[in-house]
PDB file of C-alpha atoms in Angstrom:
ATOM      1  CA  MET A   1       0.000   0.000   0.000  1.00 38.00           C
ATOM      2  CA  LYS A   2       1.170   3.554  -0.675  1.00 35.00           C
ATOM      3  CA  ASP A   3       0.233   6.800   0.985  1.00 36.00           C
ATOM      4  CA  GLN A   4      -0.575  10.076  -0.778  1.00 33.00           C
ATOM      5  CA  ASN A   5       3.134  10.902  -1.019  1.00 36.00           C
ATOM      6  CA  CYS A   6       3.747   7.584  -2.817  1.00 35.00           C
ATOM      7  CA  SER A   7       6.133   6.336  -0.125  1.00 54.00           C
ATOM      8  CA  LEU A   8       5.689   2.671   0.762  1.00 76.00           C
ATOM      9  CA  ILE A   9       4.044   2.161   4.144  1.00 88.00           C
ATOM     10  CA  TYR A  10       4.188  -1.637   4.234  1.00 94.00           C
ATOM     11  CA  GLY A  11       4.622  -4.694   2.057  1.00 95.00           C
ATOM     12  CA  VAL A  12       2.698  -7.978   2.233  1.00 96.00           C
ATOM     13  CA  ASN A  13       3.745 -11.267   0.673  1.00 96.00           C
ATOM     14  CA  THR A  14       3.803 -15.008   1.314  1.00 97.00           C
ATOM     15  CA  LEU A  15       6.701 -17.256   2.247  1.00 98.00           C
ATOM     16  CA  ILE A  16       4.851 -20.501   1.494  1.00 97.00           C
ATOM     17  CA  ASN A  17       6.803 -22.743  -0.922  1.00 97.00           C
ATOM     18  CA  THR A  18      10.044 -20.835  -0.327  1.00 97.00           C
ATOM     19  CA  PRO A  19      13.268 -22.152   1.250  1.00 97.00           C
ATOM     20  CA  LEU A  20      12.856 -19.531   3.992  1.00 98.00           C
ATOM     21  CA  TRP A  21       9.455 -20.948   4.988  1.00 98.00           C
ATOM     22  CA  GLY A  22      10.959 -24.446   5.066  1.00 98.00           C
ATOM     23  CA  LEU A  23      13.707 -23.166   7.370  1.00 98.00           C
ATOM     24  CA  ILE A  24      11.166 -21.482   9.667  1.00 98.00           C
ATOM     25  CA  GLU A  25       9.113 -24.679   9.915  1.00 97.00           C
ATOM     26  CA  GLU A  26      12.263 -26.690  10.644  1.00 96.00           C
ATOM     27  CA  LYS A  27      13.275 -24.354  13.483  1.00 96.00           C
ATOM     28  CA  LEU A  28       9.768 -24.336  14.953  1.00 96.00           C
ATOM     29  CA  ASN A  29       9.662 -28.149  14.937  1.00 94.00           C
ATOM     30  CA  THR A  30      13.181 -28.786  16.313  1.00 91.00           C
ATOM     31  CA  THR A  31      13.591 -26.106  18.976  1.00 85.00           C
ATOM     32  CA  ASN A  32      12.673 -26.536  22.621  1.00 89.00           C
ATOM     33  CA  PHE A  33      11.174 -23.207  23.558  1.00 93.00           C
ATOM     34  CA  GLN A  34      11.393 -21.515  26.946  1.00 91.00           C
ATOM     35  CA  TRP A  35       8.060 -19.693  27.167  1.00 93.00           C
ATOM     36  CA  GLU A  36       7.672 -16.547  29.256  1.00 91.00           C
ATOM     37  CA  ASN A  37       4.879 -14.106  29.897  1.00 86.00           C
ATOM     38  CA  VAL A  38       5.400 -10.778  28.174  1.00 81.00           C
ATOM     39  CA  ARG A  39       7.312  -8.326  30.356  1.00 68.00           C
ATOM     40  CA  PHE A  40       8.549  -4.824  29.662  1.00 65.00           C
ATOM     41  CA  ASP A  41      11.943  -3.167  30.167  1.00 57.00           C
ATOM     42  CA  ASP A  42      11.200  -2.545  33.846  1.00 59.00           C
ATOM     43  CA  GLY A  43      10.398  -6.253  34.372  1.00 60.00           C
ATOM     44  CA  GLN A  44       6.703  -5.569  34.981  1.00 66.00           C
ATOM     45  CA  ARG A  45       3.664  -7.039  33.248  1.00 70.00           C
ATOM     46  CA  ASP A  46       0.916  -4.788  31.941  1.00 80.00           C
ATOM     47  CA  GLU A  47      -1.866  -7.042  30.661  1.00 84.00           C
ATOM     48  CA  LYS A  48      -4.003  -4.029  29.754  1.00 89.00           C
ATOM     49  CA  PHE A  49      -1.344  -3.111  27.187  1.00 91.00           C
ATOM     50  CA  ARG A  50      -0.091  -6.549  26.131  1.00 93.00           C
ATOM     51  CA  LYS A  51      -0.989 -10.097  27.060  1.00 95.00           C
ATOM     52  CA  GLY A  52       0.685 -13.122  25.553  1.00 95.00           C
ATOM     53  CA  GLU A  53       3.565 -15.541  25.776  1.00 95.00           C
ATOM     54  CA  ILE A  54       6.872 -15.256  23.951  1.00 95.00           C
ATOM     55  CA  ALA A  55       9.965 -17.331  23.296  1.00 96.00           C
ATOM     56  CA  TRP A  56      13.183 -16.300  21.569  1.00 95.00           C
ATOM     57  CA  ILE A  57      14.819 -18.051  18.620  1.00 95.00           C
ATOM     58  CA  GLY A  58      18.503 -17.145  18.630  1.00 91.00           C
ATOM     59  CA  ASP A  59      19.415 -19.205  15.564  1.00 95.00           C
ATOM     60  CA  ASP A  60      22.019 -17.215  13.586  1.00 96.00           C
ATOM     61  CA  TYR A  61      21.373 -19.008  10.295  1.00 97.00           C
ATOM     62  CA  LEU A  62      17.645 -18.210  10.462  1.00 98.00           C
ATOM     63  CA  ARG A  63      18.437 -14.576  11.282  1.00 97.00           C
ATOM     64  CA  LYS A  64      20.825 -14.339   8.293  1.00 97.00           C
ATOM     65  CA  GLN A  65      18.268 -15.769   5.880  1.00 98.00           C
ATOM     66  CA  LEU A  66      15.580 -13.411   7.169  1.00 98.00           C
ATOM     67  CA  PHE A  67      18.025 -10.526   6.853  1.00 98.00           C
ATOM     68  CA  TYR A  68      18.880 -11.323   3.219  1.00 97.00           C
ATOM     69  CA  SER A  69      15.221 -11.604   2.231  1.00 96.00           C
ATOM     70  CA  VAL A  70      14.052  -8.468   4.015  1.00 97.00           C
ATOM     71  CA  ASP A  71      17.077  -6.382   3.024  1.00 97.00           C
ATOM     72  CA  PHE A  72      16.482  -7.283  -0.635  1.00 95.00           C
ATOM     73  CA  TYR A  73      12.932  -5.925  -0.293  1.00 95.00           C
ATOM     74  CA  ASN A  74      14.204  -2.935   1.688  1.00 97.00           C
ATOM     75  CA  LYS A  75      16.692  -1.995  -1.044  1.00 96.00           C
ATOM     76  CA  GLN A  76      13.883  -1.986  -3.610  1.00 94.00           C
ATOM     77  CA  ASN A  77      11.606   0.199  -1.494  1.00 94.00           C
ATOM     78  CA  TRP A  78      12.888   2.161   1.523  1.00 96.00           C
ATOM     79  CA  ARG A  79      16.667   1.872   1.095  1.00 96.00           C
ATOM     80  CA  TYR A  80      17.194   2.076   4.858  1.00 96.00           C
ATOM     81  CA  ASP A  81      20.695   1.414   6.155  1.00 96.00           C
ATOM     82  CA  ILE A  82      20.160  -1.867   8.038  1.00 97.00           C
ATOM     83  CA  ASN A  83      22.902  -4.278   9.009  1.00 95.00           C
ATOM     84  CA  ASP A  84      21.526  -6.828  11.466  1.00 95.00           C
ATOM     85  CA  THR A  85      18.462  -8.314  13.148  1.00 96.00           C
ATOM     86  CA  GLU A  86      17.533  -8.828  16.739  1.00 95.00           C
ATOM     87  CA  HIS A  87      16.640 -12.350  17.883  1.00 94.00           C
ATOM     88  CA  VAL A  88      13.440 -13.722  16.403  1.00 97.00           C
ATOM     89  CA  GLN A  89      10.457 -13.532  18.761  1.00 97.00           C
ATOM     90  CA  TYR A  90       7.909 -16.355  18.679  1.00 97.00           C
ATOM     91  CA  GLY A  91       4.606 -15.091  20.072  1.00 97.00           C
ATOM     92  CA  ILE A  92       1.451 -16.874  21.132  1.00 97.00           C
ATOM     93  CA  TYR A  93      -1.784 -15.038  21.849  1.00 97.00           C
ATOM     94  CA  SER A  94      -4.481 -17.253  23.365  1.00 97.00           C
ATOM     95  CA  HIS A  95      -7.915 -16.168  24.649  1.00 97.00           C
ATOM     96  CA  GLY A  96      -7.658 -12.497  25.683  1.00 96.00           C
ATOM     97  CA  GLY A  97      -4.154 -12.135  24.232  1.00 96.00           C
ATOM     98  CA  HIS A  98      -3.491  -8.795  22.542  1.00 97.00           C
ATOM     99  CA  TYR A  99      -0.963  -6.002  22.017  1.00 96.00           C
ATOM    100  CA  ASP A 100      -2.344  -2.452  22.103  1.00 95.00           C
ATOM    101  CA  TRP A 101      -1.252   0.369  19.756  1.00 93.00           C
ATOM    102  CA  HIS A 102       2.545   0.772  19.792  1.00 93.00           C
ATOM    103  CA  TYR A 103       5.537   1.318  17.545  1.00 93.00           C
ATOM    104  CA  ASP A 104       8.831  -0.589  17.605  1.00 94.00           C
ATOM    105  CA  GLU A 105      11.372   2.128  16.871  1.00 87.00           C
ATOM    106  CA  SER A 106      13.916   2.363  19.668  1.00 79.00           C
ATOM    107  CA  ILE A 107      17.630   2.633  20.268  1.00 68.00           C
ATOM    108  CA  ILE A 108      19.213  -0.814  20.812  1.00 65.00           C
ATOM    109  CA  PRO A 109      20.351  -1.100  23.569  1.00 63.00           C
ATOM    110  CA  PRO A 110      18.661   1.953  25.149  1.00 61.00           C
ATOM    111  CA  SER A 111      21.978   3.417  26.372  1.00 61.00           C
ATOM    112  CA  ASP A 112      23.739   2.939  23.028  1.00 63.00           C
ATOM    113  CA  GLN A 113      23.140   5.427  20.210  1.00 66.00           C
ATOM    114  CA  SER A 114      24.737   3.119  17.609  1.00 79.00           C
ATOM    115  CA  PHE A 115      21.737   1.098  16.419  1.00 89.00           C
ATOM    116  CA  MET A 116      17.998   1.502  16.180  1.00 93.00           C
ATOM    117  CA  ARG A 117      15.077  -0.562  14.937  1.00 95.00           C
ATOM    118  CA  LYS A 118      14.236   0.508  11.401  1.00 96.00           C
ATOM    119  CA  LEU A 119      12.060  -2.265   9.943  1.00 97.00           C
ATOM    120  CA  SER A 120       9.625  -4.601  11.658  1.00 98.00           C
ATOM    121  CA  VAL A 121       8.356  -7.913  10.327  1.00 98.00           C
ATOM    122  CA  THR A 122       5.445 -10.118  11.377  1.00 98.00           C
ATOM    123  CA  ILE A 123       5.076 -13.642   9.985  1.00 98.00           C
ATOM    124  CA  TRP A 124       1.782 -15.527  10.489  1.00 98.00           C
ATOM    125  CA  LEU A 125       2.331 -19.113  11.658  1.00 98.00           C
ATOM    126  CA  ASN A 126      -1.238 -20.379  11.538  1.00 97.00           C
ATOM    127  CA  ASP A 127      -4.347 -19.861   9.452  1.00 97.00           C
ATOM    128  CA  PRO A 128      -7.078 -17.355  10.357  1.00 97.00           C
ATOM    129  CA  ASP A 129      -9.709 -20.066  10.838  1.00 97.00           C
ATOM    130  CA  GLU A 130      -7.707 -21.370  13.833  1.00 98.00           C
ATOM    131  CA  TYR A 131      -8.623 -18.362  15.998  1.00 98.00           C
ATOM    132  CA  GLU A 132     -11.194 -15.599  16.349  1.00 98.00           C
ATOM    133  CA  GLY A 133     -10.118 -11.986  16.811  1.00 98.00           C
ATOM    134  CA  GLY A 134      -6.363 -11.389  16.780  1.00 98.00           C
ATOM    135  CA  GLU A 135      -6.492  -9.069  13.765  1.00 98.00           C
ATOM    136  CA  PHE A 136      -3.352  -7.044  12.992  1.00 98.00           C
ATOM    137  CA  ASP A 137      -3.984  -3.320  12.466  1.00 97.00           C
ATOM    138  CA  ILE A 138      -1.392  -1.011  10.925  1.00 95.00           C
ATOM    139  CA  GLN A 139      -1.536   2.762  10.647  1.00 91.00           C
ATOM    140  CA  HIS A 140      -1.637   4.197   7.165  1.00 83.00           C
ATOM    141  CA  THR A 141      -2.769   7.803   7.624  1.00 72.00           C
ATOM    142  CA  ILE A 142      -2.728  10.472  10.318  1.00 57.00           C
ATOM    143  CA  GLY A 143      -5.731  12.649  10.981  1.00 51.00           C
ATOM    144  CA  VAL A 144      -8.630  10.218  10.498  1.00 45.00           C
ATOM    145  CA  GLY A 145      -9.774   7.133  12.334  1.00 49.00           C
ATOM    146  CA  GLU A 146      -9.214   5.908  15.863  1.00 56.00           C
ATOM    147  CA  ALA A 147      -7.480   8.169  18.391  1.00 54.00           C
ATOM    148  CA  GLN A 148      -4.073   7.197  19.778  1.00 55.00           C
ATOM    149  CA  ASN A 149      -2.547   9.562  22.352  1.00 56.00           C
ATOM    150  CA  GLY A 150      -4.851  12.313  21.129  1.00 54.00           C
ATOM    151  CA  VAL A 151      -3.958  11.781  17.462  1.00 54.00           C
ATOM    152  CA  SER A 152      -6.445  10.237  15.044  1.00 60.00           C
ATOM    153  CA  MET A 153      -5.176   7.452  12.801  1.00 68.00           C
ATOM    154  CA  GLY A 154      -6.494   5.639   9.789  1.00 86.00           C
ATOM    155  CA  TYR A 155      -5.472   2.009   9.728  1.00 92.00           C
ATOM    156  CA  GLU A 156      -5.792  -1.150   7.690  1.00 94.00           C
ATOM    157  CA  THR A 157      -6.706  -4.516   9.206  1.00 96.00           C
ATOM    158  CA  PHE A 158      -5.104  -7.850   8.330  1.00 97.00           C
ATOM    159  CA  LYS A 159      -5.912 -11.435   9.233  1.00 97.00           C
ATOM    160  CA  LEU A 160      -3.602 -13.254   6.863  1.00 98.00           C
ATOM    161  CA  SER A 161      -3.025 -16.894   6.004  1.00 98.00           C
ATOM    162  CA  LYS A 162      -0.251 -19.076   7.375  1.00 98.00           C
ATOM    163  CA  GLY A 163       3.131 -18.128   5.912  1.00 98.00           C
ATOM    164  CA  SER A 164       2.171 -14.518   5.175  1.00 98.00           C
ATOM    165  CA  ILE A 165       4.664 -11.767   5.962  1.00 98.00           C
ATOM    166  CA  ILE A 166       4.215  -8.043   6.470  1.00 98.00           C
ATOM    167  CA  ILE A 167       7.198  -5.651   6.460  1.00 97.00           C
ATOM    168  CA  PHE A 168       6.914  -2.046   7.646  1.00 96.00           C
ATOM    169  CA  PRO A 169       9.010   0.785   9.101  1.00 96.00           C
ATOM    170  CA  SER A 170       9.376   0.415  12.855  1.00 96.00           C
ATOM    171  CA  PHE A 171       8.048   3.919  13.517  1.00 93.00           C
ATOM    172  CA  ILE A 172       4.581   2.961  12.196  1.00 93.00           C
ATOM    173  CA  TRP A 173       1.878   2.407  14.853  1.00 93.00           C
ATOM    174  CA  HIS A 174       0.341  -1.093  14.908  1.00 96.00           C
ATOM    175  CA  ARG A 175      -1.530  -3.463  17.218  1.00 97.00           C
ATOM    176  CA  VAL A 176      -2.890  -6.997  17.636  1.00 98.00           C
ATOM    177  CA  ARG A 177      -6.562  -7.038  18.617  1.00 98.00           C
ATOM    178  CA  PRO A 178      -7.727  -9.377  21.408  1.00 98.00           C
ATOM    179  CA  VAL A 179      -8.054 -13.056  20.544  1.00 98.00           C
ATOM    180  CA  THR A 180     -11.539 -14.260  21.510  1.00 98.00           C
ATOM    181  CA  SER A 181     -11.025 -17.987  20.867  1.00 98.00           C
ATOM    182  CA  GLY A 182      -8.291 -20.296  19.631  1.00 98.00           C
ATOM    183  CA  VAL A 183      -4.613 -19.338  19.462  1.00 98.00           C
ATOM    184  CA  ARG A 184      -2.802 -16.861  17.200  1.00 98.00           C
ATOM    185  CA  LYS A 185       0.879 -17.684  16.505  1.00 98.00           C
ATOM    186  CA  SER A 186       3.445 -15.426  14.864  1.00 98.00           C
ATOM    187  CA  LEU A 187       7.102 -14.571  14.503  1.00 98.00           C
ATOM    188  CA  VAL A 188       8.282 -10.997  14.912  1.00 98.00           C
ATOM    189  CA  VAL A 189      11.706  -9.724  13.839  1.00 98.00           C
ATOM    190  CA  TRP A 190      13.277  -6.263  14.052  1.00 97.00           C
ATOM    191  CA  PHE A 191      15.926  -5.085  11.599  1.00 97.00           C
ATOM    192  CA  ILE A 192      18.428  -2.611  12.969  1.00 95.00           C
ATOM    193  CA  GLY A 193      20.925  -0.096  11.686  1.00 95.00           C
ATOM    194  CA  PRO A 194      22.486   3.266  12.504  1.00 93.00           C
ATOM    195  CA  PRO A 195      20.040   6.012  13.546  1.00 90.00           C
ATOM    196  CA  PHE A 196      18.324   8.021  10.805  1.00 87.00           C
ATOM    197  CA  ARG A 197      20.042  11.307   9.941  1.00 81.00           C
TER     198      ARG A 197
END
C-alpha cells in the first residue's frame, strides 16, 4: 500500500513454498522453547497493554536468511541502512491475548546510540480459521480514524493466512486485537541499523 506521497508504508507477501518458509518450519519443529509471559523493560507485566507468551529463537542461520530476504525488499523500497536483526520472537496469543497500539522504533540497547530498529516484520504461523479476533492493524494515515494519544489514525486490518509476511518501518503504529477464541501464533523480527540522519 502507498500513501498520498507515494512512499511505501508496508509490504505484504507469502513465504509458502520458499526455502525460507521451510527453514522457519524446521526451526519451529526442532527447537525446545522456553516460554515466558510478556514483560517490559522494567520487568513488569501490563496485561491491559499486552498479554501473551513469547519465546526467543537465537538461531544465527535463520536470522541471516531473514536478513537477506528483508534487506532485498528494503533496497527496492525504503533503502534504509540496516545491518543486522535482533533475535526472532515467537509469540502466542491465546484467549484475551493482545498487544495495544505501539511502535517498535527504539535505540538498541537503550543506552547505546549506535543502532535503532528501522524495519519490523510479522510472519503468520497459523491460518485465520484457527482463531477468532487477533487481527493485525497497521496505521496508514494520520488525521482520520481511531485516536491514539490524542492523534487520530487511519489504519488497515489484516488477518492473513499461514506463511504470510508483512514488512513495515518500525516507527509505524500497529496493534494486535484481542483473541476471543483459539490461538494466534506469529514470529516478529526487528531489523536494525544506525540512527536516521
